[in-house]
Amino acid sequence: MKDFAKSFARNRGAVLGIVILVLVLGLTLAAPLLFPRSPWSIVQRPFLPPLSVPGFPLGTDTLGRDLASGLAHGAYVSLMVGLISTVVSLAIGVPLGAAAGYFGGWVDDGLMRITEFFQVIPAFAFAVVLVAIFQPSITSIVIAIALVSWPPVARLLRGEVMSLRTREFIEAAELSGQSGLTIIWRQILPNTLSPVIVLASMMVATAILTESALSFMGLGDPNVMSWGYMIGAGRTVIRQAWWISFFPGLAILLTVLAFNLIGEGLNDVLNPRLSKRRS
Amino acid sequence: MLSFIAQRLVKAVIILLAITVMNFLLIHSAPGDPALVMAGEAGEADPTFIADLRERFGLDQPLYVQLWRYVSNVAQLNLGYSYRQEEPVLTLIAERLPATLILSLSAFVISLGLGVLAGVVAAARQGRWSDSLISAVALLFYATPLFWLALMAVLLFSVKLGWLPAFGYLTVGSDLTGLARAFDIFKHLILPATTLGLFVMAVYVRMTRASMLEVSRLDFVKTARAKGLRPGLILRRHVLRNALLPVVTLAGLQAGQLVGGAVLIETVFAWPGIGRLMFEALQARDYNLLLGVFVMSAAMVLLFNLITDLLYRVVDPRIRLTS
């Protein structure tokens, strides 16, 4: 564990990623204290440029809502949707991939056909259709993102399990009479953990981008403030008021960058063999 | 070669059929009356339209009859009628398809071309500042929300500098023809195609760089060096040729991202393609149109997959010989 932390800390990009993530997390937790009022409430004159009036460092939007407050409250949606949808897609992809890799044969064939099908469907367009038909809400957004992002997980798991299957300790477990499910759960899954963790951190990043794009298209949860919605709201007035769209976009960029950097750092530490091949 | 294409087309048809079945299931699992879902809010006011939908899709029949009718309608390219736009869905899509094809093909060429070029440069200068710079820029583009990148590009190149038009496909009110018209479209295309291309480019840069470095460590490259071949020649003939294979595979996998990205780019730039049509369908709650565009975008991904498969066979002669 100590070695892990040490070599992780040596990766400058990963440390930068952690710093940004801690800042965003801090902003999320502090939002109700810093900005007790709802981010939807109108507090000042509309179209107030940044730093023009004390107390409104980022200015106001087209209706006179505080952009700094929106930014702080919006962090919550990005992080939550990113994390939960990743957990859900792991919950779909891990069992499917493990079953395909372990049982092989027709199980593998069938499951891989399904995976291929979901991989061919254009992900964003599919997410748009799902959220539109089931009405925009945090739940429908999370489910839509999870449904379009599990195939890489299943493929990764399948490959890992197939290579582990032939190893001696699995044969030993089979000879000792353990059932297939027990072997997958007890022997195989723990050994696939590191590549899954790396993939998951990258998936959080993609999920945050997808959520923001959905909100930008007007498919965000109408009850919660989100960064994508803020950019969408500022889109038509970009000529007069650049700041309305600029700051939320920067926030998304930094948060997504943080998860990508952390993912790469984890990859270097957890899969030294892989990262050597990639770099 | 022909049998390969035929095989791929059969597979594509099966996938499109499966998507159609899925669309049917989606309509039926959505909250509310399927006829109202298909009509969208816009159709709610007109009972004759709803009755027509019920009749055409047999909505009072058992589910399997409905499924059969729905699928056979779509198979005959009858994607339904957009009540809001007062035109058949297929007509609307056909009108918009050329613009999307121009946009996504240009972005495809830009992303693959720039991505491979930057990846090769980074790999050739591994560890030097130009390598770090290219990798950092790729990482940044990879993390940037596409629609925001597009907005910022409009802000910089259209609003502040005034170099390029901010939106549309042709200059409004112009009646240009021939070359002048093509040039006008080209001017409007630069910003959307470049933004979409830069967004997709990042993955190609990383893949090309990694793949070049991997190949250049292989034995046959050492042999080529030992023979005394010029480094430039080794890079182009031996390393690049082999390093491109995983990049082309990736290009096929990225097709979906390109099409999804086109939806966002067309929304920002008011580019009159099927992505923009999808946005209009969303705003009007025109689900029939939305599902039609969805099937069409899946067909486009399949088309891009076919193109990259063919490209793969051009790049790798071994595959051409074996199958």
Coordinates of C-alpha atoms in Angstrom, one line a residue:
Chain A
M1 CA 0.0 0.0 0.0
K2 CA 2.9 2.3 0.9
D3 CA 4.7 1.5 -2.3
F4 CA 1.5 2.1 -4.1
A5 CA 1.1 5.6 -2.7
K6 CA 4.7 6.3 -3.3
S7 CA 4.8 5.4 -6.9
F8 CA 1.4 7.1 -7.5
A9 CA 2.7 10.3 -5.9
R10 CA 5.7 10.3 -8.2
N11 CA 3.3 10.7 -11.2
R12 CA 2.9 14.4 -11.5
G13 CA -0.2 14.2 -13.7
A14 CA -1.9 11.9 -11.2
V15 CA -1.2 14.2 -8.3
L16 CA -2.6 17.1 -10.3
G17 CA -5.7 15.0 -11.0
I18 CA -6.1 14.3 -7.2
V19 CA -5.7 18.0 -6.4
I20 CA -8.4 19.1 -8.9
L21 CA -10.8 16.3 -7.8
V22 CA -10.4 17.3 -4.1
L23 CA -11.1 20.9 -5.0
V24 CA -14.3 19.9 -6.9
L25 CA -15.4 17.6 -4.1
G26 CA -14.8 20.4 -1.6
L27 CA -16.9 22.7 -3.8
T28 CA -19.7 20.2 -3.9
L29 CA -19.7 19.7 -0.1
A30 CA -19.4 23.4 0.6
A31 CA -22.0 24.5 -1.9
P32 CA -25.0 24.6 0.6
L33 CA -22.8 26.6 3.0
L34 CA -21.3 29.0 0.5
F35 CA -24.5 29.5 -1.4
P36 CA -27.4 28.7 0.9
R37 CA -29.9 30.1 -1.6
S38 CA -31.2 27.9 -4.5
P39 CA -29.0 28.3 -7.6
W40 CA -32.2 29.0 -9.5
S41 CA -33.1 32.1 -7.5
I42 CA -32.7 35.5 -9.2
V43 CA -30.4 37.6 -7.1
Q44 CA -29.1 40.4 -9.3
R45 CA -29.4 42.2 -12.6
P46 CA -29.1 39.8 -15.6
F47 CA -25.9 39.8 -17.8
L48 CA -23.6 41.0 -15.0
P49 CA -20.0 40.5 -16.2
P50 CA -17.6 38.7 -13.9
L51 CA -15.9 40.8 -11.1
S52 CA -18.2 43.8 -11.8
V53 CA -20.2 43.6 -8.6
P54 CA -18.7 42.4 -5.3
G55 CA -20.2 39.1 -4.2
F56 CA -20.7 37.9 -7.7
P57 CA -17.2 36.9 -8.8
L58 CA -18.4 35.1 -12.0
G59 CA -21.3 37.4 -12.8
T60 CA -24.9 36.5 -13.5
D61 CA -26.8 34.7 -16.3
T62 CA -29.6 35.8 -18.7
L63 CA -32.1 35.8 -15.8
G64 CA -29.9 37.3 -13.1
R65 CA -29.0 34.0 -11.4
D66 CA -25.6 33.8 -9.6
L67 CA -23.2 31.8 -11.8
A68 CA -20.8 31.0 -9.0
S69 CA -23.7 29.5 -7.1
G70 CA -24.8 27.5 -10.1
L71 CA -21.2 26.3 -10.6
A72 CA -20.9 25.1 -7.0
H73 CA -24.3 23.4 -6.9
G74 CA -23.9 21.9 -10.4
A75 CA -20.7 20.0 -9.4
Y76 CA -23.0 17.6 -7.4
V77 CA -24.8 16.3 -10.5
S78 CA -21.6 15.8 -12.5
L79 CA -19.9 13.8 -9.8
M80 CA -22.9 11.8 -8.8
V81 CA -24.0 10.9 -12.3
G82 CA -20.4 10.1 -13.2
L83 CA -19.9 7.8 -10.2
I84 CA -23.3 6.1 -10.0
S85 CA -23.6 5.4 -13.8
T86 CA -20.1 3.9 -13.7
V87 CA -21.1 1.6 -10.8
V88 CA -24.2 0.5 -12.7
S89 CA -22.3 -0.2 -15.9
L90 CA -19.8 -2.2 -13.9
A91 CA -22.7 -4.1 -12.4
I92 CA -23.9 -5.0 -16.0
G93 CA -20.5 -5.5 -17.7
V94 CA -18.6 -7.4 -15.0
P95 CA -21.0 -10.4 -14.6
L96 CA -21.6 -10.6 -18.4
G97 CA -17.9 -10.5 -19.3
A98 CA -16.9 -12.9 -16.6
A99 CA -19.6 -15.4 -17.6
A100 CA -18.6 -15.1 -21.3
G101 CA -15.0 -15.6 -20.5
Y102 CA -15.4 -18.4 -17.9
F103 CA -18.1 -20.6 -19.6
G104 CA -17.0 -20.0 -23.2
G105 CA -18.9 -21.9 -25.9
W106 CA -22.4 -20.8 -26.7
V107 CA -22.7 -18.6 -23.6
D108 CA -19.7 -16.7 -24.8
D109 CA -21.1 -16.5 -28.4
G110 CA -24.5 -15.2 -27.3
L111 CA -23.2 -12.7 -24.8
M112 CA -20.6 -11.3 -27.2
R113 CA -23.3 -10.9 -29.9
I114 CA -25.3 -8.8 -27.4
T115 CA -22.2 -6.8 -26.4
E116 CA -21.3 -6.2 -30.1
F117 CA -24.8 -5.0 -30.7
F118 CA -24.6 -2.4 -27.9
Q119 CA -21.2 -1.4 -29.1
V120 CA -22.4 -0.6 -32.6
I121 CA -25.3 1.5 -31.6
P122 CA -24.2 5.2 -31.6
A123 CA -23.8 5.7 -27.8
F124 CA -24.8 9.4 -27.5
A125 CA -27.8 9.1 -29.9
F126 CA -29.0 6.1 -27.9
A127 CA -28.6 7.9 -24.6
V128 CA -30.6 10.8 -26.1
V129 CA -33.4 8.5 -27.2
L130 CA -33.6 6.7 -23.8
V131 CA -33.7 9.9 -21.7
A132 CA -36.2 11.5 -24.0
I133 CA -38.6 8.6 -24.0
F134 CA -38.4 7.9 -20.2
Q135 CA -38.5 11.6 -19.4
P136 CA -35.4 13.4 -18.1
S137 CA -34.5 12.8 -14.5
I138 CA -31.3 11.8 -12.7
T139 CA -32.4 8.2 -12.7
S140 CA -33.1 8.0 -16.4
I141 CA -29.8 9.8 -17.2
V142 CA -27.8 7.4 -15.0
I143 CA -29.5 4.3 -16.6
A144 CA -29.0 5.7 -20.1
I145 CA -25.3 6.3 -19.5
A146 CA -24.8 2.9 -17.9
L147 CA -26.6 1.2 -20.8
V148 CA -24.4 2.8 -23.4
S149 CA -21.1 2.3 -21.5
W150 CA -20.9 -1.3 -20.3
P151 CA -19.6 -3.1 -23.4
P152 CA -16.0 -2.2 -22.9
V153 CA -16.2 -3.5 -19.3
A154 CA -17.6 -6.8 -20.6
R155 CA -14.9 -7.1 -23.2
L156 CA -12.2 -6.4 -20.7
L157 CA -13.5 -8.8 -18.2
R158 CA -13.9 -11.6 -20.8
G159 CA -10.3 -11.2 -21.9
E160 CA -9.0 -11.2 -18.4
V161 CA -11.0 -14.2 -17.3
M162 CA -10.1 -16.2 -20.4
S163 CA -6.4 -15.7 -19.6
L164 CA -6.8 -16.5 -15.9
R165 CA -9.0 -19.6 -16.6
T166 CA -6.1 -21.7 -17.7
R167 CA -3.9 -20.9 -14.7
E168 CA -3.0 -23.6 -12.2
F169 CA -4.7 -22.1 -9.2
I170 CA -8.0 -22.1 -11.1
E171 CA -7.6 -25.7 -12.0
A172 CA -6.8 -26.4 -8.4
A173 CA -10.0 -24.7 -7.3
E174 CA -12.0 -26.7 -9.9
L175 CA -10.5 -30.0 -8.7
S176 CA -11.3 -29.1 -5.1
G177 CA -14.9 -29.1 -6.2
Q178 CA -15.8 -25.4 -6.0
S179 CA -18.7 -24.4 -8.3
G180 CA -18.2 -22.1 -11.3
L181 CA -19.9 -19.2 -9.6
T182 CA -17.7 -19.5 -6.5
I183 CA -14.6 -19.7 -8.6
I184 CA -15.5 -16.6 -10.5
W185 CA -16.4 -14.7 -7.4
R186 CA -13.6 -15.9 -5.1
Q187 CA -10.7 -16.6 -7.4
I188 CA -11.1 -14.8 -10.7
L189 CA -12.7 -11.4 -9.9
P190 CA -10.2 -10.3 -7.3
N191 CA -7.5 -10.9 -9.9
T192 CA -9.2 -8.6 -12.5
L193 CA -9.5 -5.7 -10.1
S194 CA -6.7 -3.5 -11.2
P195 CA -7.6 -3.1 -14.9
V196 CA -11.2 -2.7 -13.9
I197 CA -10.3 0.2 -11.5
V198 CA -8.3 1.9 -14.3
L199 CA -11.2 1.5 -16.8
A200 CA -13.7 2.7 -14.2
S201 CA -11.9 6.0 -13.6
M202 CA -11.8 6.7 -17.4
M203 CA -15.5 5.8 -17.5
V204 CA -16.4 8.3 -14.8
A205 CA -14.8 10.9 -17.1
T206 CA -16.8 9.9 -20.1
A207 CA -20.0 9.7 -18.1
I208 CA -19.5 13.3 -16.9
L209 CA -19.0 14.4 -20.5
T210 CA -22.2 12.5 -21.6
E211 CA -24.3 13.9 -18.8
S212 CA -23.2 17.5 -19.6
A213 CA -24.0 16.9 -23.3
L214 CA -27.4 15.6 -22.4
S215 CA -28.2 18.6 -20.2
F216 CA -26.9 20.9 -22.9
M217 CA -29.4 19.3 -25.3
G218 CA -32.2 20.1 -22.8
L219 CA -32.4 16.6 -21.4
G220 CA -31.1 17.4 -17.9
D221 CA -33.1 16.8 -14.8
P222 CA -35.3 19.9 -14.6
N223 CA -35.0 20.0 -10.8
V224 CA -31.3 20.2 -10.4
M225 CA -28.7 22.7 -11.6
S226 CA -26.0 21.2 -13.9
W227 CA -23.0 22.5 -15.8
G228 CA -24.3 21.3 -19.1
Y229 CA -27.6 23.1 -18.6
M230 CA -25.7 26.4 -17.8
I231 CA -23.7 26.1 -21.0
G232 CA -26.9 25.5 -22.9
A233 CA -28.7 28.4 -21.3
G234 CA -25.8 30.7 -22.3
R235 CA -25.5 29.4 -25.8
T236 CA -27.8 31.8 -27.6
V237 CA -26.3 34.9 -25.9
I238 CA -22.7 33.9 -26.5
R239 CA -22.0 37.1 -28.4
Q240 CA -23.1 39.4 -25.6
A241 CA -22.1 37.3 -22.5
W242 CA -19.3 34.8 -23.0
W243 CA -18.9 34.1 -19.3
I244 CA -22.3 32.4 -18.9
S245 CA -21.1 29.4 -21.0
F246 CA -17.3 29.8 -20.4
F247 CA -17.0 29.0 -16.7
P248 CA -19.2 25.8 -16.5
G249 CA -17.4 24.4 -19.5
L250 CA -14.0 25.0 -17.8
A251 CA -15.4 23.3 -14.8
I252 CA -16.3 20.2 -16.8
L253 CA -13.0 20.2 -18.6
L254 CA -11.0 20.3 -15.3
T255 CA -13.2 17.6 -13.7
V256 CA -12.9 15.3 -16.6
L257 CA -9.2 15.9 -16.9
A258 CA -8.8 15.0 -13.2
F259 CA -10.4 11.6 -13.7
N260 CA -8.4 10.9 -16.8
L261 CA -5.1 11.9 -15.1
I262 CA -6.0 9.7 -12.1
G263 CA -6.8 6.8 -14.4
E264 CA -3.5 7.1 -16.2
G265 CA -1.7 7.3 -12.9
L266 CA -3.5 4.2 -11.6
N267 CA -2.7 2.5 -14.8
D268 CA 1.0 3.2 -14.5
V269 CA 1.0 1.9 -10.9
L270 CA -1.4 -1.1 -11.1
N271 CA -0.5 -2.4 -14.6
P272 CA 3.2 -1.7 -15.1
R273 CA 3.3 -4.3 -17.8
L274 CA 0.5 -2.6 -19.7
S275 CA 1.7 0.9 -19.3
K276 CA 5.1 0.0 -20.6
R277 CA 3.5 -1.3 -23.7
R278 CA 1.4 1.8 -24.1
S279 CA 3.9 4.5 -23.4
Chain B
M1 CA -13.8 -9.0 -51.6
L2 CA -17.4 -8.9 -52.8
S3 CA -18.4 -11.8 -50.6
F4 CA -16.8 -10.0 -47.7
I5 CA -18.9 -6.9 -48.4
A6 CA -22.1 -9.0 -48.8
Q7 CA -21.4 -10.7 -45.5
R8 CA -21.0 -7.3 -43.8
L9 CA -24.2 -6.0 -45.4
V10 CA -26.2 -9.0 -44.1
K11 CA -24.8 -8.4 -40.6
A12 CA -25.7 -4.7 -40.9
V13 CA -29.3 -5.5 -41.8
I14 CA -29.6 -7.8 -38.9
I15 CA -28.3 -5.1 -36.5
L16 CA -30.7 -2.5 -38.0
L17 CA -33.6 -5.0 -37.6
A18 CA -32.6 -5.5 -33.9
I19 CA -32.5 -1.8 -33.4
T20 CA -36.0 -1.5 -34.9
V21 CA -37.3 -4.2 -32.5
M22 CA -35.6 -2.3 -29.6
N23 CA -37.3 1.0 -30.7
F24 CA -40.6 -0.8 -30.7
L25 CA -40.0 -2.1 -27.1
L26 CA -38.9 1.4 -26.1
I27 CA -42.1 3.0 -27.3
H28 CA -44.1 0.3 -25.5
S29 CA -42.2 0.6 -22.2
A30 CA -42.4 4.4 -22.1
P31 CA -44.9 5.8 -19.7
G32 CA -48.2 6.5 -21.4
D33 CA -50.2 5.5 -24.5
P34 CA -47.9 4.2 -27.3
A35 CA -50.0 6.1 -29.9
L36 CA -49.5 9.3 -27.9
V37 CA -45.8 8.5 -27.6
M38 CA -45.4 8.0 -31.3
A39 CA -47.4 11.1 -32.1
G40 CA -45.6 13.2 -29.6
E41 CA -47.2 16.1 -27.7
A42 CA -47.9 17.8 -31.0
G43 CA -50.3 15.1 -32.1
E44 CA -52.3 14.9 -28.9
A45 CA -54.8 17.5 -30.1
D46 CA -55.8 15.6 -33.2
P47 CA -57.9 12.5 -32.6
T48 CA -58.0 11.5 -36.3
F49 CA -54.2 11.3 -36.3
I50 CA -54.2 9.2 -33.2
A51 CA -56.9 6.9 -34.7
D52 CA -54.8 6.6 -37.9
L53 CA -51.7 5.6 -35.9
R54 CA -53.7 3.0 -33.9
E55 CA -55.0 1.6 -37.2
R56 CA -51.7 1.6 -39.0
F57 CA -49.7 0.0 -36.2
G58 CA -52.6 -2.1 -35.0
L59 CA -52.3 -0.8 -31.4
D60 CA -55.5 -2.6 -30.3
Q61 CA -54.0 -6.0 -31.5
P62 CA -51.8 -8.4 -29.5
L63 CA -48.2 -7.3 -29.0
Y64 CA -46.7 -9.7 -31.5
V65 CA -49.0 -8.4 -34.3
Q66 CA -48.0 -4.9 -33.4
L67 CA -44.3 -5.8 -33.5
W68 CA -44.7 -7.4 -36.9
R69 CA -46.5 -4.4 -38.3
Y70 CA -44.0 -2.0 -36.9
V71 CA -41.0 -3.9 -38.2
S72 CA -42.5 -4.5 -41.7
N73 CA -43.3 -0.8 -41.9
V74 CA -39.7 0.1 -41.1
A75 CA -38.4 -2.6 -43.4
Q76 CA -40.3 -0.9 -46.3
L77 CA -38.5 2.3 -45.2
N78 CA -41.7 3.7 -43.9
L79 CA -40.4 5.4 -40.8
G80 CA -43.7 7.1 -40.1
Y81 CA -44.9 10.6 -40.4
S82 CA -43.6 13.6 -38.5
Y83 CA -46.8 15.4 -37.4
R84 CA -44.9 18.5 -36.3
Q85 CA -42.9 19.0 -39.5
E86 CA -45.8 17.7 -41.7
E87 CA -43.6 15.5 -43.8
P88 CA -42.7 11.8 -43.8
V89 CA -39.8 11.1 -41.5
L90 CA -37.8 9.5 -44.4
T91 CA -38.2 12.6 -46.5
L92 CA -36.9 14.8 -43.7
I93 CA -33.9 12.5 -43.1
A94 CA -33.1 12.2 -46.8
E95 CA -33.1 16.0 -47.1
R96 CA -30.6 16.3 -44.2
L97 CA -28.4 13.3 -44.8
P98 CA -25.9 15.0 -47.3
A99 CA -25.0 17.7 -44.9
T100 CA -24.3 15.2 -42.1
L101 CA -22.2 13.0 -44.4
I102 CA -20.1 16.0 -45.6
L103 CA -19.6 17.1 -42.0
S104 CA -18.7 13.7 -40.5
L105 CA -16.6 12.6 -43.4
S106 CA -14.5 15.8 -43.3
A107 CA -14.2 15.4 -39.5
F108 CA -13.2 11.8 -40.0
V109 CA -10.4 12.7 -42.4
I110 CA -9.2 15.6 -40.2
S111 CA -9.1 13.6 -37.1
L112 CA -7.4 10.6 -38.6
G113 CA -4.9 12.7 -40.6
L114 CA -4.0 15.1 -37.9
G115 CA -4.1 12.3 -35.2
V116 CA -1.7 10.0 -37.1
L117 CA 0.6 12.9 -38.0
A118 CA 0.8 14.1 -34.5
G119 CA 1.2 10.6 -33.1
V120 CA 4.1 9.9 -35.5
V121 CA 5.8 13.1 -34.6
A122 CA 5.4 12.4 -30.8
A123 CA 6.7 8.9 -31.2
A124 CA 9.7 10.0 -33.3
R125 CA 10.6 12.6 -30.6
Q126 CA 9.8 10.4 -27.7
G127 CA 10.7 12.1 -24.3
R128 CA 11.4 15.5 -25.9
W129 CA 9.4 18.6 -25.3
S130 CA 7.5 18.3 -28.6
D131 CA 6.3 14.8 -27.5
S132 CA 5.1 16.2 -24.1
L133 CA 3.4 19.1 -25.8
I134 CA 1.5 16.8 -28.3
S135 CA 0.5 14.4 -25.5
A136 CA -0.7 17.2 -23.3
V137 CA -2.8 18.8 -26.0
A138 CA -4.3 15.5 -26.9
L139 CA -5.2 14.9 -23.2
L140 CA -6.8 18.4 -23.1
F141 CA -8.9 17.8 -26.2
Y142 CA -9.9 14.4 -24.8
A143 CA -11.3 16.0 -21.7
T144 CA -13.1 19.0 -23.3
P145 CA -16.8 18.9 -23.7
L146 CA -17.3 19.0 -27.5
F147 CA -20.2 21.4 -27.5
W148 CA -18.3 23.8 -25.3
L149 CA -15.2 23.6 -27.6
A150 CA -17.6 24.4 -30.5
L151 CA -19.0 27.5 -28.7
M152 CA -15.6 28.8 -27.8
A153 CA -14.5 28.3 -31.4
V154 CA -17.5 30.4 -32.5
L155 CA -16.6 33.0 -29.9
L156 CA -13.0 33.3 -31.1
F157 CA -13.1 32.8 -34.8
S158 CA -16.5 34.3 -35.7
V159 CA -17.3 36.8 -33.0
K160 CA -13.9 38.2 -32.0
L161 CA -11.8 37.7 -35.2
G162 CA -14.6 37.6 -37.8
W163 CA -12.8 35.1 -39.9
L164 CA -15.4 32.4 -40.4
P165 CA -19.2 32.3 -40.4
A166 CA -20.6 31.2 -37.0
F167 CA -23.5 29.0 -38.2
G168 CA -25.4 27.6 -41.1
Y169 CA -24.6 25.8 -44.3
L170 CA -24.8 28.6 -46.8
T171 CA -24.8 32.3 -46.5
V172 CA -28.4 33.3 -45.8
G173 CA -30.1 34.9 -48.8
S174 CA -27.3 34.2 -51.2
D175 CA -28.2 32.6 -54.6
L176 CA -24.7 31.3 -55.4
T177 CA -24.2 28.5 -57.9
G178 CA -21.4 26.2 -59.0
L179 CA -17.9 26.8 -57.5
A180 CA -18.9 29.9 -55.6
R181 CA -21.6 27.9 -53.8
A182 CA -19.2 25.1 -53.1
F183 CA -16.7 27.6 -51.7
D184 CA -19.4 29.1 -49.5
I185 CA -20.3 25.7 -48.1
F186 CA -16.6 25.0 -47.5
K187 CA -16.2 28.3 -45.5
H188 CA -19.2 27.2 -43.3
L189 CA -17.8 23.7 -43.0
I190 CA -14.4 24.7 -41.6
L191 CA -15.3 25.4 -38.0
P192 CA -17.8 22.5 -37.4
A193 CA -15.6 19.9 -39.1
T194 CA -12.4 21.1 -37.4
T195 CA -14.0 21.1 -33.9
L196 CA -15.5 17.7 -34.3
G197 CA -12.2 16.5 -35.9
L198 CA -10.0 17.8 -33.0
F199 CA -12.3 16.2 -30.4
V200 CA -12.1 12.7 -32.0
M201 CA -8.4 13.3 -32.9
A202 CA -7.1 12.8 -29.4
V203 CA -7.5 9.1 -29.3
Y204 CA -5.7 8.6 -32.6
V205 CA -2.7 10.6 -31.4
R206 CA -2.4 8.4 -28.3
M207 CA -3.0 5.2 -30.2
T208 CA -0.6 6.1 -33.0
R209 CA 2.2 7.1 -30.6
A210 CA 1.9 4.0 -28.5
S211 CA 1.6 1.7 -31.5
M212 CA 4.6 3.3 -33.3
L213 CA 6.8 2.9 -30.2
E214 CA 5.7 -0.7 -29.8
V215 CA 6.5 -1.6 -33.4
S216 CA 9.8 0.2 -33.4
R217 CA 11.0 -2.1 -30.7
L218 CA 10.4 -5.2 -32.8
D219 CA 13.1 -7.3 -34.3
F220 CA 12.4 -6.6 -38.0
V221 CA 13.0 -2.9 -37.3
K222 CA 16.3 -3.7 -35.8
T223 CA 17.2 -5.8 -38.9
A224 CA 16.2 -2.9 -41.1
R225 CA 18.5 -0.6 -39.1
A226 CA 21.3 -3.1 -39.2
K227 CA 20.9 -3.2 -43.0
G228 CA 21.7 0.5 -42.9
L229 CA 18.3 1.7 -44.3
R230 CA 17.7 5.4 -43.8
P231 CA 15.8 6.2 -40.6
G232 CA 13.1 8.1 -42.5
L233 CA 12.5 5.2 -44.7
I234 CA 12.4 2.7 -41.8
L235 CA 9.8 5.0 -40.1
R236 CA 7.6 5.3 -43.1
R237 CA 7.9 1.9 -44.8
H238 CA 8.3 -0.4 -41.8
V239 CA 7.1 1.2 -38.6
L240 CA 4.2 3.3 -39.7
R241 CA 2.8 0.7 -42.0
N242 CA 2.5 -1.8 -39.2
A243 CA 1.6 0.7 -36.5
L244 CA -1.4 1.9 -38.5
L245 CA -3.3 -1.4 -38.0
P246 CA -4.6 -0.8 -34.5
V247 CA -5.3 2.8 -35.4
V248 CA -7.6 1.7 -38.2
T249 CA -9.3 -0.8 -35.9
L250 CA -9.9 2.1 -33.5
A251 CA -11.3 4.3 -36.2
G252 CA -14.1 1.7 -36.7
L253 CA -14.8 1.7 -33.0
Q254 CA -14.8 5.5 -32.9
A255 CA -17.5 5.8 -35.6
G256 CA -20.2 6.0 -33.0
Q257 CA -18.5 8.9 -31.3
L258 CA -18.2 10.7 -34.6
V259 CA -21.9 10.4 -35.2
G260 CA -22.8 11.3 -31.6
G261 CA -20.5 14.2 -31.9
A262 CA -22.2 15.3 -35.1
V263 CA -25.4 15.7 -33.2
L264 CA -23.8 18.2 -30.8
I265 CA -21.8 20.0 -33.4
E266 CA -24.9 20.4 -35.7
T267 CA -26.9 21.7 -32.8
V268 CA -24.3 24.4 -32.0
F269 CA -23.6 25.4 -35.5
A270 CA -27.2 25.1 -36.8
W271 CA -25.7 22.7 -39.5
P272 CA -28.7 21.4 -41.3
G273 CA -28.0 17.6 -40.9
I274 CA -29.7 14.8 -39.1
G275 CA -28.1 15.7 -35.8
R276 CA -29.8 19.1 -35.9
L277 CA -33.0 17.2 -36.9
M278 CA -32.6 15.1 -33.8
F279 CA -32.4 18.3 -31.7
E280 CA -35.5 19.7 -33.4
A281 CA -37.3 16.4 -32.8
L282 CA -36.4 16.6 -29.1
Q283 CA -37.6 20.1 -28.8
A284 CA -40.9 19.2 -30.4
R285 CA -41.2 15.9 -28.5
D286 CA -41.5 14.3 -31.9
Y287 CA -40.6 10.8 -30.9
N288 CA -41.3 9.1 -34.3
L289 CA -38.8 11.5 -35.9
L290 CA -36.4 10.9 -33.0
L291 CA -36.5 7.2 -33.5
G292 CA -36.1 7.5 -37.2
V293 CA -33.0 9.6 -36.8
F294 CA -31.7 7.1 -34.3
V295 CA -32.0 4.2 -36.8
M296 CA -30.4 6.3 -39.4
S297 CA -27.4 7.3 -37.2
A298 CA -26.9 3.6 -36.4
A299 CA -26.9 2.9 -40.2
M300 CA -24.2 5.6 -40.6
V301 CA -22.1 4.0 -37.9
L302 CA -22.4 0.7 -39.8
L303 CA -21.3 2.4 -43.0
F304 CA -18.2 3.9 -41.3
N305 CA -17.4 0.4 -39.9
L306 CA -17.6 -1.0 -43.4
I307 CA -15.3 1.8 -44.7
T308 CA -12.7 1.1 -42.0
D309 CA -12.9 -2.6 -42.6
L310 CA -12.1 -2.0 -46.2
L311 CA -9.3 0.4 -45.2
Y312 CA -7.9 -2.3 -43.0
R313 CA -7.6 -4.6 -45.9
V314 CA -5.8 -2.0 -47.9
V315 CA -3.3 -1.3 -45.1
D316 CA -2.7 -5.0 -44.2
P317 CA -2.1 -7.1 -47.3
R318 CA -2.1 -10.3 -45.1
I319 CA -5.8 -10.0 -44.6
R320 CA -6.4 -9.5 -48.3
L321 CA -4.7 -12.8 -49.1
T322 CA -6.2 -14.9 -46.4
S323 CA -9.9 -14.2 -46.8

